[in-house]
Coordinates of C-alpha atoms in Angstrom, one line a residue:
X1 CA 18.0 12.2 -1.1
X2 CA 16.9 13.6 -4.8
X3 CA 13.2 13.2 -6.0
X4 CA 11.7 14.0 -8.7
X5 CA 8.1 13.8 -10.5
X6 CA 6.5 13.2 -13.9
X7 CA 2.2 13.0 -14.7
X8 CA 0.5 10.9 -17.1
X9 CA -2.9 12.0 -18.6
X10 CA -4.6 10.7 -21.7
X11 CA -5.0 14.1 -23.2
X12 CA -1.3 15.6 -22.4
X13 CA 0.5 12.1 -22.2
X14 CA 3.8 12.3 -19.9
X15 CA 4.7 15.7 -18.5
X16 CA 7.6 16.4 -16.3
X17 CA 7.1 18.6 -13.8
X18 CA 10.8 18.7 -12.9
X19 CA 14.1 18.6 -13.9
X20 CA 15.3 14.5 -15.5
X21 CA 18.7 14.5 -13.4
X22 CA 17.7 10.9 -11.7
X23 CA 17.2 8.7 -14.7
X24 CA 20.5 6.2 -13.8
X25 CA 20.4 6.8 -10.4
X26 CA 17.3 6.0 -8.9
X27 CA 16.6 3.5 -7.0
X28 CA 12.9 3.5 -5.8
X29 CA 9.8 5.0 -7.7
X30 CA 6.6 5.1 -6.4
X31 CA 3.5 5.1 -9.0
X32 CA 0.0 6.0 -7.8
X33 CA -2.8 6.2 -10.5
X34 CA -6.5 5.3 -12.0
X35 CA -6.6 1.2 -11.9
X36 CA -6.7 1.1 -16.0
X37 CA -4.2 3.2 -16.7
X38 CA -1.6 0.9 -14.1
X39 CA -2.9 -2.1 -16.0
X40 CA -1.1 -1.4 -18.8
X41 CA 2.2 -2.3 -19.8
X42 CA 2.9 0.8 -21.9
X43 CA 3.3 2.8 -18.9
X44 CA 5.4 1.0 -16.9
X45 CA 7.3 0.4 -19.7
X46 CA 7.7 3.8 -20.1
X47 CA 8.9 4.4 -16.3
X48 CA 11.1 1.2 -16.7
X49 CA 13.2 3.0 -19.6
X50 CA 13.3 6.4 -17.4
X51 CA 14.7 4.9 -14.2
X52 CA 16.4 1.2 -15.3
X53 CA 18.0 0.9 -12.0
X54 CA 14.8 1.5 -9.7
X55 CA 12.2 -0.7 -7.8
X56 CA 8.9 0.6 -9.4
X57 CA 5.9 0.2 -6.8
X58 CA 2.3 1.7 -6.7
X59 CA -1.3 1.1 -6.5
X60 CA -4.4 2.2 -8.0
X61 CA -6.3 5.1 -6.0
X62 CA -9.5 7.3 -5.3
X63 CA -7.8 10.2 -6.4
X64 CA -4.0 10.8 -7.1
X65 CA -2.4 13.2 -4.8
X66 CA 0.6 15.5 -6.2
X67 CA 2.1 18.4 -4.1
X68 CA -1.0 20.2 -3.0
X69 CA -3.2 19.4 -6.2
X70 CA -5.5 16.1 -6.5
X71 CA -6.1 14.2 -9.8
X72 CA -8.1 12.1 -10.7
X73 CA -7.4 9.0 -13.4
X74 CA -4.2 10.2 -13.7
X75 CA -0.7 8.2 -13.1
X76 CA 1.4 10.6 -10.5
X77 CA 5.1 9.5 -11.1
X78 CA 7.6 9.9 -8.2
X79 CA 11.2 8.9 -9.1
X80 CA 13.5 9.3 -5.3
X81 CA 17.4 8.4 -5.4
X82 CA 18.8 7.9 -2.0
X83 CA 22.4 8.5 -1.1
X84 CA 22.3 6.5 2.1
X85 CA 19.8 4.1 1.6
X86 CA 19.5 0.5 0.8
X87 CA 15.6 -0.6 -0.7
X88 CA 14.2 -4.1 -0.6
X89 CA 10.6 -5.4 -1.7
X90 CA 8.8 -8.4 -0.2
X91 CA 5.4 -9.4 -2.5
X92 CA 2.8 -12.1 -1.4
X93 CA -0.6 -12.5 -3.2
X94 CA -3.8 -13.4 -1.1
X95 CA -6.3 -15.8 -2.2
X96 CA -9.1 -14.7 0.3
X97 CA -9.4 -11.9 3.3
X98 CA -8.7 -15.1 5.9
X99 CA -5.5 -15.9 4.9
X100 CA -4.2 -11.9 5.6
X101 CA -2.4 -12.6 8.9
X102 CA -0.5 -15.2 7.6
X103 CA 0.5 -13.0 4.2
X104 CA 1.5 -9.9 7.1
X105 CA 3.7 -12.7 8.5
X106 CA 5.2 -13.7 5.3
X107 CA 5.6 -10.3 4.2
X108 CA 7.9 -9.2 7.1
X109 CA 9.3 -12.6 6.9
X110 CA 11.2 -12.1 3.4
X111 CA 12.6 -9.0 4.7
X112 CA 16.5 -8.8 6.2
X113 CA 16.0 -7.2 9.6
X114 CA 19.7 -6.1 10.1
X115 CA 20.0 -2.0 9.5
X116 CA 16.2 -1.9 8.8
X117 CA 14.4 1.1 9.7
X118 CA 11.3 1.4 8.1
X119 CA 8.2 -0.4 6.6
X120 CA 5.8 0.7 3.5
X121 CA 3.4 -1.6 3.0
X122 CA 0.7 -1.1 -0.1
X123 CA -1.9 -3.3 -0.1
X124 CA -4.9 -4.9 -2.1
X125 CA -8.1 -3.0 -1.1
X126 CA -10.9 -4.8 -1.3
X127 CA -9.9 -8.5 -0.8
X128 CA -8.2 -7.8 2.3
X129 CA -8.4 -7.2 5.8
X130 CA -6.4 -4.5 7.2
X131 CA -6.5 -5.1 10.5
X132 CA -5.1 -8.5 9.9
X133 CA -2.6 -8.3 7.8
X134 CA -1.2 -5.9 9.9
X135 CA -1.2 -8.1 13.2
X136 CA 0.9 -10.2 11.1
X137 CA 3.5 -7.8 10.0
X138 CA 3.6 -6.8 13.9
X139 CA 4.4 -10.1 15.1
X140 CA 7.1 -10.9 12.5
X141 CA 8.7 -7.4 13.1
X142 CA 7.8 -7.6 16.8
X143 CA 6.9 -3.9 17.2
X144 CA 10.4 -3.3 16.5
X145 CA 10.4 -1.3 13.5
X146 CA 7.8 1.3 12.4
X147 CA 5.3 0.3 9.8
X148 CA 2.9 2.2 7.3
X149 CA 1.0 2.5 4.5
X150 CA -2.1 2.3 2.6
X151 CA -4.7 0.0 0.8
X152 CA -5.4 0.8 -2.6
X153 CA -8.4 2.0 -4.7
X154 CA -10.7 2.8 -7.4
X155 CA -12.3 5.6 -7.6
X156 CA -14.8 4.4 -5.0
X157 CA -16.4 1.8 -7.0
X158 CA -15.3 -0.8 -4.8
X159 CA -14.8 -3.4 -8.0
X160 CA -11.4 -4.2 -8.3
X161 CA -7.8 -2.7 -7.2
X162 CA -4.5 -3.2 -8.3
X163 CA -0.8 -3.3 -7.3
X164 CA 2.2 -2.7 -9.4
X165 CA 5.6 -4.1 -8.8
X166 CA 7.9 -3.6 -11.9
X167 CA 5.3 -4.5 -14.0
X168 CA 1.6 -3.4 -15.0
X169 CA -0.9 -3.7 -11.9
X170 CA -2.5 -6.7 -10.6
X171 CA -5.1 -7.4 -8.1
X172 CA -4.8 -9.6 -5.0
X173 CA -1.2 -8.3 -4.8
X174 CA 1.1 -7.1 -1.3
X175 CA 4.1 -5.3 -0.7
X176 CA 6.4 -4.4 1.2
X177 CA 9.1 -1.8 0.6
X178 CA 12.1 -2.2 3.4
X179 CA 14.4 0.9 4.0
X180 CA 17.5 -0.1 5.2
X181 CA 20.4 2.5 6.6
X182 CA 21.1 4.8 10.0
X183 CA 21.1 7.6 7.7
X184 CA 17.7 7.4 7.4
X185 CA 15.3 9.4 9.5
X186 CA 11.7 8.5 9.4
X187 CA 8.6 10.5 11.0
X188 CA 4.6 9.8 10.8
X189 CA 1.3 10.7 11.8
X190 CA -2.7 9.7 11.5
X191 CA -5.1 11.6 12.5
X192 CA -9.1 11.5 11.4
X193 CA -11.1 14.6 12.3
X194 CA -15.0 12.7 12.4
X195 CA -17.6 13.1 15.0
X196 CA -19.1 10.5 16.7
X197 CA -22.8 10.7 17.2
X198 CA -25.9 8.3 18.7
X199 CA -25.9 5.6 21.3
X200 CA -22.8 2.9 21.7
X201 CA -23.8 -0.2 20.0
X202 CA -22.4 -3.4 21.7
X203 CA -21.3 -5.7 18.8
X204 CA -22.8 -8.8 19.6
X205 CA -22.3 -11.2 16.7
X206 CA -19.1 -10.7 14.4
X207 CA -16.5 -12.8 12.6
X208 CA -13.2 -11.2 11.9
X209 CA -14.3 -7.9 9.8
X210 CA -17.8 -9.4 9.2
X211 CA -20.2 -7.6 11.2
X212 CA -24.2 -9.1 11.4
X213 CA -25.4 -7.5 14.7
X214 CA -25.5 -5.0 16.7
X215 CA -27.8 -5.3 20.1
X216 CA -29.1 -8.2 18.9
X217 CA -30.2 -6.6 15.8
X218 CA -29.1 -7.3 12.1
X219 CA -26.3 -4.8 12.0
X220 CA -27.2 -3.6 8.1
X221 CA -31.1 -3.3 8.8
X222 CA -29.7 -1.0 12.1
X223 CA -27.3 1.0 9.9
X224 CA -29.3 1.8 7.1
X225 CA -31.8 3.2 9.0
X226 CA -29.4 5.6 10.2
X227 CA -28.2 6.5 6.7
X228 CA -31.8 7.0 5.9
X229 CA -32.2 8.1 1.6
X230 CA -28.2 8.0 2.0
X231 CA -28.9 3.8 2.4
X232 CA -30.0 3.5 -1.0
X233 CA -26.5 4.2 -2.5
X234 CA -24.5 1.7 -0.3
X235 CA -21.8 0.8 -0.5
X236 CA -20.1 3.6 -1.4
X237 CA -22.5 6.1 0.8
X238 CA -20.9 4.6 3.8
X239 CA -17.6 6.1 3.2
X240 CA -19.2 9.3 4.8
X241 CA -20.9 7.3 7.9
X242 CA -18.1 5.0 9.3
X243 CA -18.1 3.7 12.6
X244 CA -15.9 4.5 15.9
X245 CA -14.7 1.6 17.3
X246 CA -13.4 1.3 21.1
X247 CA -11.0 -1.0 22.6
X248 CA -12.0 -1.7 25.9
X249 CA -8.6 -3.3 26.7
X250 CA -6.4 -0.9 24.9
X251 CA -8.8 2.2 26.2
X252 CA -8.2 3.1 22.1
X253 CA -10.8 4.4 19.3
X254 CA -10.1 3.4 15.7
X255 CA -12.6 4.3 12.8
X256 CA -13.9 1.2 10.4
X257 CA -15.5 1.7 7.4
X258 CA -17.4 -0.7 5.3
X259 CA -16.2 -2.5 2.0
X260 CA -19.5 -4.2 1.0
X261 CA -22.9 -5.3 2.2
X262 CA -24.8 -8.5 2.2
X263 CA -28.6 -8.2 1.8
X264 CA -29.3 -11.8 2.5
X265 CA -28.2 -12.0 5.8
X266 CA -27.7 -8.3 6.8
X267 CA -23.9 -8.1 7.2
X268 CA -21.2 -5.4 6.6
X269 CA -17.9 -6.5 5.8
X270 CA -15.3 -3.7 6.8
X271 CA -11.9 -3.2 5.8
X272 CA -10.5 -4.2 9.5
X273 CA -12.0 -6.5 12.7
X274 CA -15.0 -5.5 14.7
X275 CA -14.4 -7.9 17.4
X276 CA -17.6 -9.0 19.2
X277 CA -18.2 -8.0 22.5
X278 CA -16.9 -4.3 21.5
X279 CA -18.8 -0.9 21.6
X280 CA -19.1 0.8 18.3
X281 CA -20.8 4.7 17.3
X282 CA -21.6 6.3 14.4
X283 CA -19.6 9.0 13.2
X284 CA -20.5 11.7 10.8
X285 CA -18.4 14.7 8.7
X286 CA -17.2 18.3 10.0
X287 CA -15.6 19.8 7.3
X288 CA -13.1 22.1 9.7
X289 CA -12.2 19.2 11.6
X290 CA -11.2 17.2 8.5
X291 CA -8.8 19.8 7.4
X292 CA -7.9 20.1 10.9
X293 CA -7.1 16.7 11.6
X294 CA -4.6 16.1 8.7
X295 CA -3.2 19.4 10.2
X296 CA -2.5 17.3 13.4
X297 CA -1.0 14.4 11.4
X298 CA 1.5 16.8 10.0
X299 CA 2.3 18.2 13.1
X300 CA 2.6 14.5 14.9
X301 CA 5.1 13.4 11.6
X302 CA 7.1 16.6 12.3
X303 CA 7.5 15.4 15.6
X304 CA 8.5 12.1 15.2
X305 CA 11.1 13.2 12.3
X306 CA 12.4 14.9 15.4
X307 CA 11.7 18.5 13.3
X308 CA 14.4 17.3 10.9
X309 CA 13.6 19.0 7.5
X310 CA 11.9 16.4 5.4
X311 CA 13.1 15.7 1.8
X312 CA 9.8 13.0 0.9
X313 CA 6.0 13.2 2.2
X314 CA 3.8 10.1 1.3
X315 CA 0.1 11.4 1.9
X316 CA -2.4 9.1 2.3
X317 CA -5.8 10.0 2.8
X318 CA -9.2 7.8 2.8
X319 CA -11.6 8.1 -0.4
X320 CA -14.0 9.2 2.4
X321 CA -12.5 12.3 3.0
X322 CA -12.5 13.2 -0.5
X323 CA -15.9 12.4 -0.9
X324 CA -16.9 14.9 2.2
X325 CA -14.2 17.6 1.5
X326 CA -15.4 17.8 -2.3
X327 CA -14.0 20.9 -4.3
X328 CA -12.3 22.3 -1.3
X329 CA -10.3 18.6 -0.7
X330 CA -7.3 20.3 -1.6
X331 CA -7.6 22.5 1.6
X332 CA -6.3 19.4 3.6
X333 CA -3.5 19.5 1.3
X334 CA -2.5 22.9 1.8
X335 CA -2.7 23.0 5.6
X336 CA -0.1 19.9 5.8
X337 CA 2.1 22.3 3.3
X338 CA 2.0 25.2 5.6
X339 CA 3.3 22.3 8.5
X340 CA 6.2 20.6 6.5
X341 CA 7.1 23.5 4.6
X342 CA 7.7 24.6 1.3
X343 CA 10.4 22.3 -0.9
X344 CA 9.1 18.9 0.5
X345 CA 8.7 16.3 -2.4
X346 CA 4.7 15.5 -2.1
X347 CA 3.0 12.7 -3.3
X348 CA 0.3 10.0 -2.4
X349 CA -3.5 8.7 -2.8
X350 CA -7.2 8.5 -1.4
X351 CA -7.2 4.7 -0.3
X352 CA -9.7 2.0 1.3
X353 CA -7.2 2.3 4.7
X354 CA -4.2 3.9 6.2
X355 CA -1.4 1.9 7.8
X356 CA 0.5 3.9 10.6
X357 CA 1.2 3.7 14.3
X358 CA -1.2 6.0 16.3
X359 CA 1.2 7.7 18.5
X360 CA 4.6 9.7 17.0
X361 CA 7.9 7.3 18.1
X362 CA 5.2 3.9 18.8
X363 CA 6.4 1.0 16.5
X364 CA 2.7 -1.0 16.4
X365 CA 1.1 -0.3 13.5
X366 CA -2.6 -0.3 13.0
X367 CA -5.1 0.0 10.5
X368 CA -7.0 2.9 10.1
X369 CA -9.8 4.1 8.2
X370 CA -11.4 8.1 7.0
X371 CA -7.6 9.5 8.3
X372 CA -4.8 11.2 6.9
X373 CA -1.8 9.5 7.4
X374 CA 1.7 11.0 6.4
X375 CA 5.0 9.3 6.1
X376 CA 8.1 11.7 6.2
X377 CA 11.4 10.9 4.8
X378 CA 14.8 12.7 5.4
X379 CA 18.4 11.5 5.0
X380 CA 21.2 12.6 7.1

């Protein structure tokens, strides 16, 4: 496996920030950038005429991540040629956030299952839910193969996001990129880092990834006195107060944050389920614990690449973290470098979710929210 990477900026245009040796051979290339700049066709043109023979796939983001550097309204351009390795993509559009089991299912569907060894899945980010879509890609794939991925964004204005598939971005777009071949080693991690705080809330009235009370109480009026002067800048304040939720059947904690808000009837819509009858807390920032979290998700990919020497790493990290690390975001970028190793292709984005099992060598994925999840690739 080769790799290598190119930048797009209004003010310096393209820029490559390695050698051109891949331009007829590659077969995959992954573009993550601002939401306007994927909407046009120049730049994918552009790509298209670099690397005729690849699959081009991406998604709008909350910040750009390349090597240990984040951009922001940038394109990151990541051009990978595999020696070993067969690529196939699956696309479905969704017309609303209920029909996102049945688009997982269809997803997985369209893809051959013989030799396949691996799942990326990038995802719409707003008219979507998570959780969903990936119960649907599990019961096609029957836990058999591992799965993971990210929703996209937009710079946290929770507006519009797009997906691109050989051509400029669109919204209300999935996909799914197979990896097919034994030569291909695959390791991954999530890991969050956030404190809970307060009292467990029982969820006592929810539909799917709606959530209107909590205790009996209207679940907005409840939060937002939490958030207290925060409240007045919801949504988008709630990326750094997002809520633990606990499994009481699985004995497992996965963090949800919210998408949008309804002031009519006091509702939260988050990116995945809050099943009723559940416990949820609040959870709040520590800065050390961030960084030291997507420290652990190295170390947990590492493990499951079986300490292989990876040639690819696919970060990607919730907008939330960005928005709490601030100036110093890039230290969560350094400490997964000093766990990898210098040499590792790095590229990725701050998303609305994360895709990824929770435990190194488990093939269930789930969706997670405020993590950083890594994806390691290495041929054999």
């Amino acid at each position: 496996m080769k790799s290598e990477q190119s930048i797009f900026s209004e003010t310096t245009g393209w820029q490559r920030k390695s050698d051109n040796t891949l331009s007829k051979k590659s077969q995959l290339v992954f573009l993550f950038g601002s939401r306007d700049l994927l909407k046009k066709q120049e730049h994918i043109n552009f790509v298209k005429e670099s690397y005729p023979a690849a699959q081009i796939v991406g998604c709008s983001t909350s910040g750009e991540i390349f090597q240990e550097e984040v951009f922001n309204n940038n394109i990151i351009c990541t051009a990978v040629w595999f020696e070993h390795t067969i690529i196939e993509i699956a696309k479905e559009s969704i017309g609303s956030m209920g029909d996102s089991f049945n688009v997982g299912k269809r997803l997985a569907t369209k893809l051959e299952k013989d030799n396949l060894v691996h799942v990326m899945v990038l995802s719409e980010g707003l008219n979507i839910n998570g959780s969903e879509l990936t119960k649907g890609i599990n019961d096609q794939l029957n836990n058999r193969i591992s799965v993971t991925g990210g929703l996209a964004g937009d710079q946290g204005l929770f507006s519009e996001t797009v997906i691109v598939h050989n051509q400029r971005g669109k919204k209300n777009l999935v996909i799914a990129i197979g990896f097919y071949g034994e030569r291909l080693k695959v390791g991954y991690g999530s890991m969050g880092g956030w404190d809970s705080f307060g009292v467990d809330r029982e969820v006592t009235k929810s539909n799917a990834n709606v959530l209107y009370e909590l205790d009996g109480q209207p679940a907005l009026e409840l939060y937002k006195r939490y958030l207290g002067a925060h409240a007045a800048y919801l949504p988008a304040s709630a990326l750094l107060f997002p809520l633990s939720l606990r499994l009481q059947d699985s004995n497992i904690s996965l963090v949800r944050t919210v998408l949008s808000v309804n002031e009519k009837d006091g509702s939260m819509v988050f990116a995945g389920d809050i099943p009723q009858g559940e416990y949820v807390r609040l959870m709040k920032a520590n800065f050390d614990r961030l960084v030291d979290g997507a420290n652990g998700a190295a170390e947990m990919s590492k493990i499951s690449l079986q300490d292989s020497g990876a040639d690819l790493a696919i970060l990607i990290s919730c907008v939330g973290r960005k928005l709490v690390l601030k100036q110093r975001v890039e230290e969560e970028l350094e400490a997964i470098r000093e766990v990898i190793g210098e040499g590792v292709t790095t590229t990725g984005f701050y998303s609305y979710g994360e895709i990824c099992p929770i435990k190194p060598f488990e093939q269930h994925c789930e969706l997670h929210n405020q993590t950083m999840t890594i994806t390691l690739f290495k041929e054999i």
